[in-house]
């Protein structure tokens, strides 16, 4: 590792970083290669085969559920929405065993987890793995978009198909184990509908056909009637070949000595996102052979279509064409919200809520208003299907199986469905494990009660925290600003922590989002509930992305697409996305699939010098850290994408106007030391008038992004009201922090202390700390660690450091517990 050292001009302390990694060339010593594509020796007489519902998004309804088609030697996954990796980690489904991924549509709802999945597989083992990815022709647009941040080697086995020139299904996989075909649905548009053919509107019906099971070989008949002696000829007959009789001058055919074959089971996966798609089902001639009175019998149809479509008369009419077929309705249903799919993280959130509801409000997945009307849920039309001409129609449940083989157990299998988790169960567990937690919760409540007594609270903080209340927090209202930390993990989503995202709630004035890793929308749903999350997305005015690494931006397309959909037909302005220039490549390419309704602005255009140039009417400028002649000049690479200065100026003025409308003075990006074009951000609130009519400064919030300690972050954090700083590693792992250009816990705290920050919040923890990182409380008098779904109101900043010891009580038996070793190894590879 080549280190670079520079001296801070205001202090004698130095900072060290991995220069090659910061320049983006730390991996060029490795020989370029194509990733290994998984191949398996197939067993045509599989003893186990089933289709299983993977309930990603089943509760939060932010993404499409996935389906696993399992065989002894092969695994197929249909759809890879956001959260798939996190789901599989929790339920011990090894993604390294997946051979093929099929997309029923190409959009953020069905493919939002694909970039992270490809990167994870690329990091497995010495050489990495690649998976076969299939989708309709729109897949090409997604691949083009992902090229901006995913190595080409990870995507060499992506294959698009259709539209076909023939009416026959398009055969994708055809081996000894299964034949998988695709039928493309392209909806026709009525005149009143938007007739612009957006690329992402194609959907697919997948047909999965298992081979027939040959009948039993009749040994006595072969030997005595047809004169075939025991030996190799028996194997040939059983494999479908004809042979000559050993005793008679005849040809013996397999049908002469084999019992009747059993036809192989057939599964259909149907995704009709709209009723227009559903109407197309009636015109697909190739599906007629699978319907009643057709040549083939379909054992099971898994409907990925939303309930608004499956309950429509058109769709129900089509379903009735499949008599005796088991229908599984896997589209979003409201009742599933009450029972979280990611139980491990939900349990932690509920425990934190009991301990400190001020910083951990009741999660959106257990809202009282939802539980109150659970009895009304099962009255929806799709639950009445079984009383019609349909043989059986059931609602999908998480990990529900339909067994295909062995034949003896073919059908619905509920044995793997997890027990439903309720908040009362979590509370009972907590009180049983840590009886004193009730007293601890009461002690925490006293911190807020003391705030009503000015004398007591001032004495408390002057003696114990050695800080005074900044003037910007005097009499601050609770509807001023709240920081909602949606993800606190690094590298990839894990069992307990999602990846980076911070929601800045300015209440009636609007909101901002700082970073947007995979699963951000799901986290918003878990924090605010379904309707509340939609409102949170609607009022987004600006999204700021720190750098191009996938764990900081792969949830962005899903958020933008949803916002565009929610505001369709409503007068509004596009959201402004501020990010590193390579992010624009991804967004521009992705907009061919879905309308993202956004304006893009390079982080470089929002540095302090760039803002100053706007005010003075001058040109573009860069921060001093990367200026010519500085020790880090080569770290900050200029983008090779041409810039339209007039459009940049217009967008910068739009951003200035947005900031003014939501009560902010500044949003200033500054370069940090991590990878090429990595940034942190400063957000300053406008001045306000206090209770005695005096004008006082607004608060100042700083977010580091991913970085080594450097002069820019110290200077940017000067006198910050709150600094949110990454702390990927514990202090003992300084060498790893150096190698990967991250910070240790103490380094992050030292940055805040050097800058005289009032409060420091640590986040972006390595997977090796699954629930709570290793911390030394001796130097954390003004610091707290973040957890997923933690909500920090500016009015509560005084109390923030005081709750840290209570977190250690809550996790006292898990302070040194390691996450799955495979997950840590994966993080290190990435």
mmCIF file of C-alpha atoms in Angstrom, residues 359 461 464-467 721-727 744-754 757-763 765 773-787 790 792 797-808:
data_model
loop_
_atom_site.group_PDB
_atom_site.id
_atom_site.type_symbol
_atom_site.label_atom_id
_atom_site.label_comp_id
_atom_site.label_asym_id
_atom_site.label_seq_id
_atom_site.Cartn_x
_atom_site.Cartn_y
_atom_site.Cartn_z
ATOM 1 C CA UNK A 359 -34.746 8.809 19.374
ATOM 2 C CA UNK A 461 -24.125 19.786 30.690
ATOM 3 C CA UNK A 464 -20.670 16.344 32.662
ATOM 4 C CA UNK A 465 -20.393 17.163 28.975
ATOM 5 C CA UNK A 466 -18.167 20.224 29.125
ATOM 6 C CA UNK A 467 -20.242 21.962 26.467
ATOM 7 C CA UNK A 721 -23.914 21.944 15.342
ATOM 8 C CA UNK A 722 -23.813 18.266 14.388
ATOM 9 C CA UNK A 723 -21.204 16.285 12.456
ATOM 10 C CA UNK A 724 -22.222 12.902 11.017
ATOM 11 C CA UNK A 725 -18.943 11.114 10.364
ATOM 12 C CA UNK A 726 -18.156 7.664 9.057
ATOM 13 C CA UNK A 727 -16.442 5.314 11.554
ATOM 14 C CA UNK A 744 -11.632 4.629 12.757
ATOM 15 C CA UNK A 745 -13.923 5.585 15.621
ATOM 16 C CA UNK A 746 -11.306 7.710 17.393
ATOM 17 C CA UNK A 747 -10.224 9.381 14.163
ATOM 18 C CA UNK A 748 -13.810 10.446 13.466
ATOM 19 C CA UNK A 749 -14.185 11.819 16.992
ATOM 20 C CA UNK A 750 -10.860 13.616 16.715
ATOM 21 C CA UNK A 751 -12.034 15.325 13.525
ATOM 22 C CA UNK A 752 -15.109 16.616 15.335
ATOM 23 C CA UNK A 753 -13.128 17.676 18.393
ATOM 24 C CA UNK A 754 -10.537 19.515 16.274
ATOM 25 C CA UNK A 757 -18.311 20.358 16.607
ATOM 26 C CA UNK A 758 -21.082 20.423 19.218
ATOM 27 C CA UNK A 759 -22.322 16.890 18.563
ATOM 28 C CA UNK A 760 -20.774 13.975 16.635
ATOM 29 C CA UNK A 761 -22.806 11.067 15.294
ATOM 30 C CA UNK A 762 -20.856 8.003 14.108
ATOM 31 C CA UNK A 763 -22.158 5.828 11.256
ATOM 32 C CA UNK A 765 -19.948 0.648 10.454
ATOM 33 C CA UNK A 773 -19.504 -1.268 17.117
ATOM 34 C CA UNK A 774 -16.537 -1.469 19.456
ATOM 35 C CA UNK A 775 -16.325 1.903 21.219
ATOM 36 C CA UNK A 776 -14.270 3.578 23.926
ATOM 37 C CA UNK A 777 -16.536 5.827 25.978
ATOM 38 C CA UNK A 778 -13.630 7.729 27.528
ATOM 39 C CA UNK A 779 -13.442 10.164 24.603
ATOM 40 C CA UNK A 780 -17.117 10.232 23.593
ATOM 41 C CA UNK A 781 -18.487 12.971 25.840
ATOM 42 C CA UNK A 782 -20.201 14.714 22.897
ATOM 43 C CA UNK A 783 -20.623 11.685 20.639
ATOM 44 C CA UNK A 784 -23.246 9.046 19.900
ATOM 45 C CA UNK A 785 -23.380 6.030 17.609
ATOM 46 C CA UNK A 786 -26.135 5.694 15.030
ATOM 47 C CA UNK A 787 -28.577 2.850 14.483
ATOM 48 C CA UNK A 790 -32.713 6.551 14.524
ATOM 49 C CA UNK A 792 -32.471 12.882 15.957
ATOM 50 C CA UNK A 797 -29.153 17.318 20.563
ATOM 51 C CA UNK A 798 -28.366 18.201 24.170
ATOM 52 C CA UNK A 799 -29.424 14.760 25.359
ATOM 53 C CA UNK A 800 -27.846 12.749 22.546
ATOM 54 C CA UNK A 801 -24.522 11.691 24.154
ATOM 55 C CA UNK A 802 -26.212 10.720 27.402
ATOM 56 C CA UNK A 803 -28.012 7.735 25.866
ATOM 57 C CA UNK A 804 -24.841 5.985 24.650
ATOM 58 C CA UNK A 805 -24.194 3.952 27.847
ATOM 59 C CA UNK A 806 -27.757 2.666 27.705
ATOM 60 C CA UNK A 807 -27.177 1.244 24.231
ATOM 61 C CA UNK A 808 -24.325 -0.799 25.673
#
